[in-house]
Short mmCIF file of C-alpha atoms and ligand atoms in Angstrom, two decimals:
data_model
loop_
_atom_site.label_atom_id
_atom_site.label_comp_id
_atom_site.label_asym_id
_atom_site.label_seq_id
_atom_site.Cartn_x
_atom_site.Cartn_y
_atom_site.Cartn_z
CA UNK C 1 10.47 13.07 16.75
CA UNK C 2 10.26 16.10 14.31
CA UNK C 3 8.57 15.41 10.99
CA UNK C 4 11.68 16.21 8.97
CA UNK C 5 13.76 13.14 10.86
CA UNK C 6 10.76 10.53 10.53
CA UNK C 7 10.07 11.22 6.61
CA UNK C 8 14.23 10.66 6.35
CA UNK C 9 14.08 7.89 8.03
CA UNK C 10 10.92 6.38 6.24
CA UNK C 11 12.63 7.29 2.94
CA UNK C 12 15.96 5.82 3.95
CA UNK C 13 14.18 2.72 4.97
CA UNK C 14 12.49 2.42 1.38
CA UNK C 15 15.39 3.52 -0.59
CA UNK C 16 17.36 0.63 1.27
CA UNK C 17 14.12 -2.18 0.69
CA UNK C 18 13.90 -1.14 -3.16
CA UNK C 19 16.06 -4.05 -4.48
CA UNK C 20 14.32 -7.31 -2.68
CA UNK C 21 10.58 -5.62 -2.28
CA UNK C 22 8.93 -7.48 -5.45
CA UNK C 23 10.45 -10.85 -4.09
CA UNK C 24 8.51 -10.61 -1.35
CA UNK C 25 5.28 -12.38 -0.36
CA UNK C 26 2.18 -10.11 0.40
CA UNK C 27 3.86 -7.36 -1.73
CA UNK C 28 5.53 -8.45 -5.17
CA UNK C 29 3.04 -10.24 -8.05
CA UNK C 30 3.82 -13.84 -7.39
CA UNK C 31 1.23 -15.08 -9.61
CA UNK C 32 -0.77 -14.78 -12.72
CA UNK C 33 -3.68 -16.11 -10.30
CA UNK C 34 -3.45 -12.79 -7.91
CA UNK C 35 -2.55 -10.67 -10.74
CA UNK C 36 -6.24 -11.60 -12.26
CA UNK C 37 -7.84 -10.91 -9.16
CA UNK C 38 -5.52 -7.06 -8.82
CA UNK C 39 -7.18 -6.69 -12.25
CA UNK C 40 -10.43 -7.28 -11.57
CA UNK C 41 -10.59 -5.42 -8.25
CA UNK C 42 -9.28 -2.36 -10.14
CA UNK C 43 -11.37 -3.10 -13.18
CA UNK C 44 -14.86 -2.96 -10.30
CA UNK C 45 -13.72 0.05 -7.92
CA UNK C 46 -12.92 2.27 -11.32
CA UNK C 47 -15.20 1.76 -13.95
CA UNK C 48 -14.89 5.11 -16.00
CA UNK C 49 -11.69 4.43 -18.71
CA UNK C 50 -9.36 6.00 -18.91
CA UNK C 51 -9.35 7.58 -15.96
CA UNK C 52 -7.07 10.04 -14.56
CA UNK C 53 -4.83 8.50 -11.40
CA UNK C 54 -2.78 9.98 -8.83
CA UNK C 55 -1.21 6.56 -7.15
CA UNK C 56 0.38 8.08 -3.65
CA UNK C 57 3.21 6.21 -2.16
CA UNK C 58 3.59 3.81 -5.43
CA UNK C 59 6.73 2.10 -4.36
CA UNK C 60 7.81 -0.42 -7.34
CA UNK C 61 4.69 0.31 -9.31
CA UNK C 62 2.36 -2.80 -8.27
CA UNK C 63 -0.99 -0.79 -8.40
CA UNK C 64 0.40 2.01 -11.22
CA UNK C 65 1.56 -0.37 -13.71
CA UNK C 66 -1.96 -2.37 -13.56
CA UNK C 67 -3.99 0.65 -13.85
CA UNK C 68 -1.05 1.40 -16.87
CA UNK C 69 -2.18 -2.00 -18.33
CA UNK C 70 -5.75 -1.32 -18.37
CA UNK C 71 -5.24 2.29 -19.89
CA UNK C 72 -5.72 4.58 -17.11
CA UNK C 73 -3.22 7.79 -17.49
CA UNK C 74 -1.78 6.81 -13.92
CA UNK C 75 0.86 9.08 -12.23
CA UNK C 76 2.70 7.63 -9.39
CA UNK C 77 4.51 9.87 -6.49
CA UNK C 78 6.61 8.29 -3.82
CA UNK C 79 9.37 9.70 -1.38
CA UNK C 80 11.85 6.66 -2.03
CA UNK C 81 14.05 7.14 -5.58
CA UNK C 82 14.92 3.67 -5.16
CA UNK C 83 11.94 2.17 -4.78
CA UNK C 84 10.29 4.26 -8.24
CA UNK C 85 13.63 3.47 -10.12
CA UNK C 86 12.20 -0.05 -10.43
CA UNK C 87 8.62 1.16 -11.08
CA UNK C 88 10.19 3.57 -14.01
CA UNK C 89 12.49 0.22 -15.41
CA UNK C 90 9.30 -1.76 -15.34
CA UNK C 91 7.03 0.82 -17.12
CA UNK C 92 10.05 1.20 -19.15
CA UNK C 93 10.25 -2.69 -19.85
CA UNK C 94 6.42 -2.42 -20.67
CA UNK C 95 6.27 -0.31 -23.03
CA UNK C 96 3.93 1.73 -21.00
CA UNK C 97 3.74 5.84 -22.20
CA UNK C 98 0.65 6.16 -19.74
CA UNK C 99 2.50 6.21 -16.60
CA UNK C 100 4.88 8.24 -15.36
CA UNK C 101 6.75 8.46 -11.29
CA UNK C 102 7.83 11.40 -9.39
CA UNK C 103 9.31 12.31 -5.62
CA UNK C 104 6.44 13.44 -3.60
CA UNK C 105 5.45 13.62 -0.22
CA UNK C 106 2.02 11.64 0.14
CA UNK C 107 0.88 14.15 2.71
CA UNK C 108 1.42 17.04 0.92
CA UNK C 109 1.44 15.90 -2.89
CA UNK C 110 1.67 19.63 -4.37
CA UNK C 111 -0.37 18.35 -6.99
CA UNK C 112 -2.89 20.26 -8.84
CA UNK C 113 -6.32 21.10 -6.85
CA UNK C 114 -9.60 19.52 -8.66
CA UNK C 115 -7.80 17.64 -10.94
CA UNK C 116 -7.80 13.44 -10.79
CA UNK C 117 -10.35 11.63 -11.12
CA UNK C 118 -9.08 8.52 -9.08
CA UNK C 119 -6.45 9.40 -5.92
CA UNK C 120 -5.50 5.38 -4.81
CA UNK C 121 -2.93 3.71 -2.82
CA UNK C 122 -1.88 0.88 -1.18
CA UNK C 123 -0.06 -0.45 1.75
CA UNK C 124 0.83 3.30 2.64
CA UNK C 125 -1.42 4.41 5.32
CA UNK C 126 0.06 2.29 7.97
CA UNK C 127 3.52 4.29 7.43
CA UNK C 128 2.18 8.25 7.51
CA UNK C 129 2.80 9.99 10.70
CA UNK C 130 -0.19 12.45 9.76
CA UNK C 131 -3.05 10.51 8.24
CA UNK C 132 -5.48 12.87 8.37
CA UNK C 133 -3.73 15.80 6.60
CA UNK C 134 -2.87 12.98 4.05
CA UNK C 135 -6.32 12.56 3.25
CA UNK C 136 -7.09 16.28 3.29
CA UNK C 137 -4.63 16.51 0.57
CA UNK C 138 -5.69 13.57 -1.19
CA UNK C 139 -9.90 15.57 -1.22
CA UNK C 140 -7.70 18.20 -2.60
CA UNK C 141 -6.38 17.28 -5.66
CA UNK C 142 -9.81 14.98 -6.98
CA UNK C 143 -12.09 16.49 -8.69
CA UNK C 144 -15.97 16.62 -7.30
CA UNK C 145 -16.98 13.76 -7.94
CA UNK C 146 -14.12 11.99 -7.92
CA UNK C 147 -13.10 8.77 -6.22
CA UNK C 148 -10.39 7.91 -3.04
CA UNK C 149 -9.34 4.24 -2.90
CA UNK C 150 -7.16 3.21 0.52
CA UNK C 151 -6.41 -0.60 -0.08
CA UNK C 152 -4.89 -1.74 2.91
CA UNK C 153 -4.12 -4.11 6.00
CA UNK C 154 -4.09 -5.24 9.49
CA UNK C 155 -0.14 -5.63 9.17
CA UNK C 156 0.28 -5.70 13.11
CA UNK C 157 -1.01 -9.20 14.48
CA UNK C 158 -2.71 -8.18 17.55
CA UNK C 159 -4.90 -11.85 17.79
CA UNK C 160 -3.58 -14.67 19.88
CA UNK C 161 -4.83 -17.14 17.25
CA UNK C 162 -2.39 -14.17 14.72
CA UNK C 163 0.06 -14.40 16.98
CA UNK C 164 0.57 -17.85 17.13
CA UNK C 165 0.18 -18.67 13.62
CA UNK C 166 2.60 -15.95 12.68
CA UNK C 167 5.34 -17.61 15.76
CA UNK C 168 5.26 -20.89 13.98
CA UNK C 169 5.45 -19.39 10.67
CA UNK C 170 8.78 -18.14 12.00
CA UNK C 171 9.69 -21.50 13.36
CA UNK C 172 9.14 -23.33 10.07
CA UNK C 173 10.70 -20.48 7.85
CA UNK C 174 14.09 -20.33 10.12
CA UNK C 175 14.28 -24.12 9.78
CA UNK C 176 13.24 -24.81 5.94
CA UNK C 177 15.54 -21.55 4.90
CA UNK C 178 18.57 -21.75 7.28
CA UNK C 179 18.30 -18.27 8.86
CA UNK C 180 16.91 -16.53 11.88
CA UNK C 181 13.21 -15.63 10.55
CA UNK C 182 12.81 -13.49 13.93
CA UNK C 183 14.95 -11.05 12.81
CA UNK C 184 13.92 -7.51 12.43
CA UNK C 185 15.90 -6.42 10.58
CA UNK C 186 14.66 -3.88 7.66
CA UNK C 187 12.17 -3.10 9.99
CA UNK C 188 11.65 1.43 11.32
CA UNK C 189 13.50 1.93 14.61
CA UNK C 190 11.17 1.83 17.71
CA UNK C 191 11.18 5.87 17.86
CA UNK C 192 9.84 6.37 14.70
CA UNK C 193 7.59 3.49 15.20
CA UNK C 194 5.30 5.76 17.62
CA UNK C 195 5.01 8.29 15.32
CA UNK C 196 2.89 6.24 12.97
CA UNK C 197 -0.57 6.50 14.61
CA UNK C 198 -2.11 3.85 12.20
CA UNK C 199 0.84 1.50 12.71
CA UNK C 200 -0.58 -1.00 15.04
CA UNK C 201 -4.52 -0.08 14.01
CA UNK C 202 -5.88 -2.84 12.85
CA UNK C 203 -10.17 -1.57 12.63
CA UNK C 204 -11.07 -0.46 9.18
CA UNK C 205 -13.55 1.70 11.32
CA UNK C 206 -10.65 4.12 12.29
CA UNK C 207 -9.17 4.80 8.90
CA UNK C 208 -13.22 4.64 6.99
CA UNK C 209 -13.86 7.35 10.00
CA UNK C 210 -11.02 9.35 9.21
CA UNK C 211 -12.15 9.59 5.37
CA UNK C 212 -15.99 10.34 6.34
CA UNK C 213 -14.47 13.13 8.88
CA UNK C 214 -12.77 14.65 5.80
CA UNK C 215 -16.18 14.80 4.25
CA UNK C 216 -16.20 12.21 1.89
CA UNK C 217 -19.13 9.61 1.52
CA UNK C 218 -17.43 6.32 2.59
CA UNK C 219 -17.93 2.42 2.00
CA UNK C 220 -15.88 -0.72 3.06
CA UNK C 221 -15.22 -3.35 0.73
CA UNK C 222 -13.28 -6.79 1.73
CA UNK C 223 -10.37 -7.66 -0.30
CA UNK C 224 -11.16 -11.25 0.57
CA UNK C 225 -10.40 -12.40 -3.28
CA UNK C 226 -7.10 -10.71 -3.89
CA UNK C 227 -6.18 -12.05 -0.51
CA UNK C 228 -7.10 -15.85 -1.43
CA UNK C 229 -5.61 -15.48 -4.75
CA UNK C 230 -1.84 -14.04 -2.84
CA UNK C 231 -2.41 -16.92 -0.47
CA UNK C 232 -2.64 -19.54 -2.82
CA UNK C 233 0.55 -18.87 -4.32
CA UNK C 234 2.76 -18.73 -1.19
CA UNK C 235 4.58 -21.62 0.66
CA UNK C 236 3.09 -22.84 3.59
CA UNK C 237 5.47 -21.29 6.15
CA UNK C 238 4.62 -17.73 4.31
CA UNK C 239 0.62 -18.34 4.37
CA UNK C 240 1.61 -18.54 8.22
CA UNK C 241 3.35 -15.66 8.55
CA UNK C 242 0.86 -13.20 6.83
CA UNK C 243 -2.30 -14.05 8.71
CA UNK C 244 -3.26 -10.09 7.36
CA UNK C 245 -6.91 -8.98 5.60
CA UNK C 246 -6.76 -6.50 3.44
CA UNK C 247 -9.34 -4.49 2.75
CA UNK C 248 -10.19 -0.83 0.84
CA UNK C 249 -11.99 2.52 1.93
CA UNK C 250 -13.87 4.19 -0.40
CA UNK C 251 -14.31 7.61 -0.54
CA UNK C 252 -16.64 10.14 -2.99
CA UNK C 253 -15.55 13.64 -2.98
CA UNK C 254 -19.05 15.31 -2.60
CA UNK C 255 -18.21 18.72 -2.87
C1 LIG L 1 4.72 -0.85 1.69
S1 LIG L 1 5.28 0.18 0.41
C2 LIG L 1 3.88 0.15 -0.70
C3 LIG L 1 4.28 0.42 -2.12
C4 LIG L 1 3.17 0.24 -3.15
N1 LIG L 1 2.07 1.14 -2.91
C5 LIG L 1 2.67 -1.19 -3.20
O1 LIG L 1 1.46 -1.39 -3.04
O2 LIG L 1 3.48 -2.10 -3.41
C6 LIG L 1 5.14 1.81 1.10
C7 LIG L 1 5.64 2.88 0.16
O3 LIG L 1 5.21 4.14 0.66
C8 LIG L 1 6.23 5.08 0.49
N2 LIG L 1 6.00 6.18 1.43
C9 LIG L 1 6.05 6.14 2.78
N3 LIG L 1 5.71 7.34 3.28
C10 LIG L 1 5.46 8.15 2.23
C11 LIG L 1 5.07 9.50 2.10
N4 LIG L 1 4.87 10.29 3.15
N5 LIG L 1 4.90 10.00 0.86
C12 LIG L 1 5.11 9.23 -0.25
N6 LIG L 1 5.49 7.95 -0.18
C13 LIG L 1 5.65 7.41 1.04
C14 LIG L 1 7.51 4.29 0.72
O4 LIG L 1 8.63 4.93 0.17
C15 LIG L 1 7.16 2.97 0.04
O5 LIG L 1 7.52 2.99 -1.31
#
């Protein structure tokens, strides 16, 4: 598949998922509880305020508008237009004047070289055909110095004991809500699928590799308390179905 067809596709994917992606579990704020622990997470991995932030692949907002809230000058780029019109009505909502959203490839942001201190995302790296160039880009645009943040998970359940947990999940969640929870619908087509080499990748080792490769001096940190926090606030049939850990790379831009 030619890179031209699998970023339409991704984008036509997104702009179709924009209007029910905050409902759902493991990706909207469902509670003041996980919002707290967002906050703090951001408040520990970027300590100099305000900082500047380039948030790739923003989607609805969820990390922007935080970093927004705690008075980072935070820029979000994403290829969907749906999914940033509700990120802009939200800022909007806000009050916000420290955020702003704009179409951009995450691979190739064509943002100015040297120039954010901060370069974060989340839940993106699972969906970029070429990680690696993403991340070249990403060295880019920070200044020396400056800081890369990759927050995400092990989306694809590879574990029996996963596997299981997330089949009854399904079981439970077609009974209690009348509808055929095996459905994959909203889901990439199997093409594109295998053109997303860390689709089904579930070792922070690979991605924390890929960062040190592109010269940056990388730690690991465990999202374990954002995750409790999320889990607490979903419904038992939705704590089965996202069995996921999240966790976030961090990079230093050395030269
Ligand atoms: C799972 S959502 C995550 C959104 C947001 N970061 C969050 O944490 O809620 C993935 C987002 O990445 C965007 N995306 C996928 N590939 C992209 C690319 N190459 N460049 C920019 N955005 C991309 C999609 O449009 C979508 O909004």
């Amino acid at each position: 598949m030619d890179d031209n067809t699998i970023k339409k596709g991704i984008t036509e994917l997104w702009n179709n998922a924009y209007t029910n992606y905050d409902n759902c579990y493991a990706h909207g704020m469902k509670s003041e509880g996980e919002k707290l622990e967002w906050l703090r997470l951001l408040d520990r991995l970027i300590e100099t305020k305000p900082s500047e932030v380039l948030d790739v692949g923003a989607g609805t907002g969820f990390v922007s508008l935080l970093l927004a809230e705690q008075g980072h000058n935070c820029k979000g780029v994403d290829l969907s237009e749906n999914m940033l019109s509700v990120a802009r009505a939200k800022a909007e909502k806000a009050g916000y004047t420290n955020v702003s959203f704009a179409i951009a490839d995450a691979e190739d942001t064509k943002e100015q070289s040297n120039y954010y201190d901060v370069v974060i995302n989340r839940h993106l790296v699972w969906t970029l055909p070429h990680p690696e160039k993403a991340i070249r880009d990403w060295k880019r645009v920070l200044k020396p110095g400056g800081k890369l943040i990759i927050m995400e998970g092990n989306w694809h359940y590879s574990r029996p004991s996963d596997k299981l947990q997330v089949f009854l999940g399904r079981c439970l969640l077609s009974i209690q809500e009348k509808r055929n929870a095996f459905s994959h619908n909203g889901d990439y087509d199997a093409d594109l699928k295998k053109s997303l080499p860390m689709l089904k990748s579930k070792n922070a080792k690979r991605l924390s590799n890929m960062v040190e490769d592109a010269g940056f001096a990388v730690s690991v940190v465990a999202l374990k308390d954002v995750d409790r926090a999320e889990k607490k606030a979903m419904p038992m049939a939705y704590r089965l179905l996202n069995p996921h850990k999240r966790i976030a790379v961090i990079g230093i831009k050395e030269n």
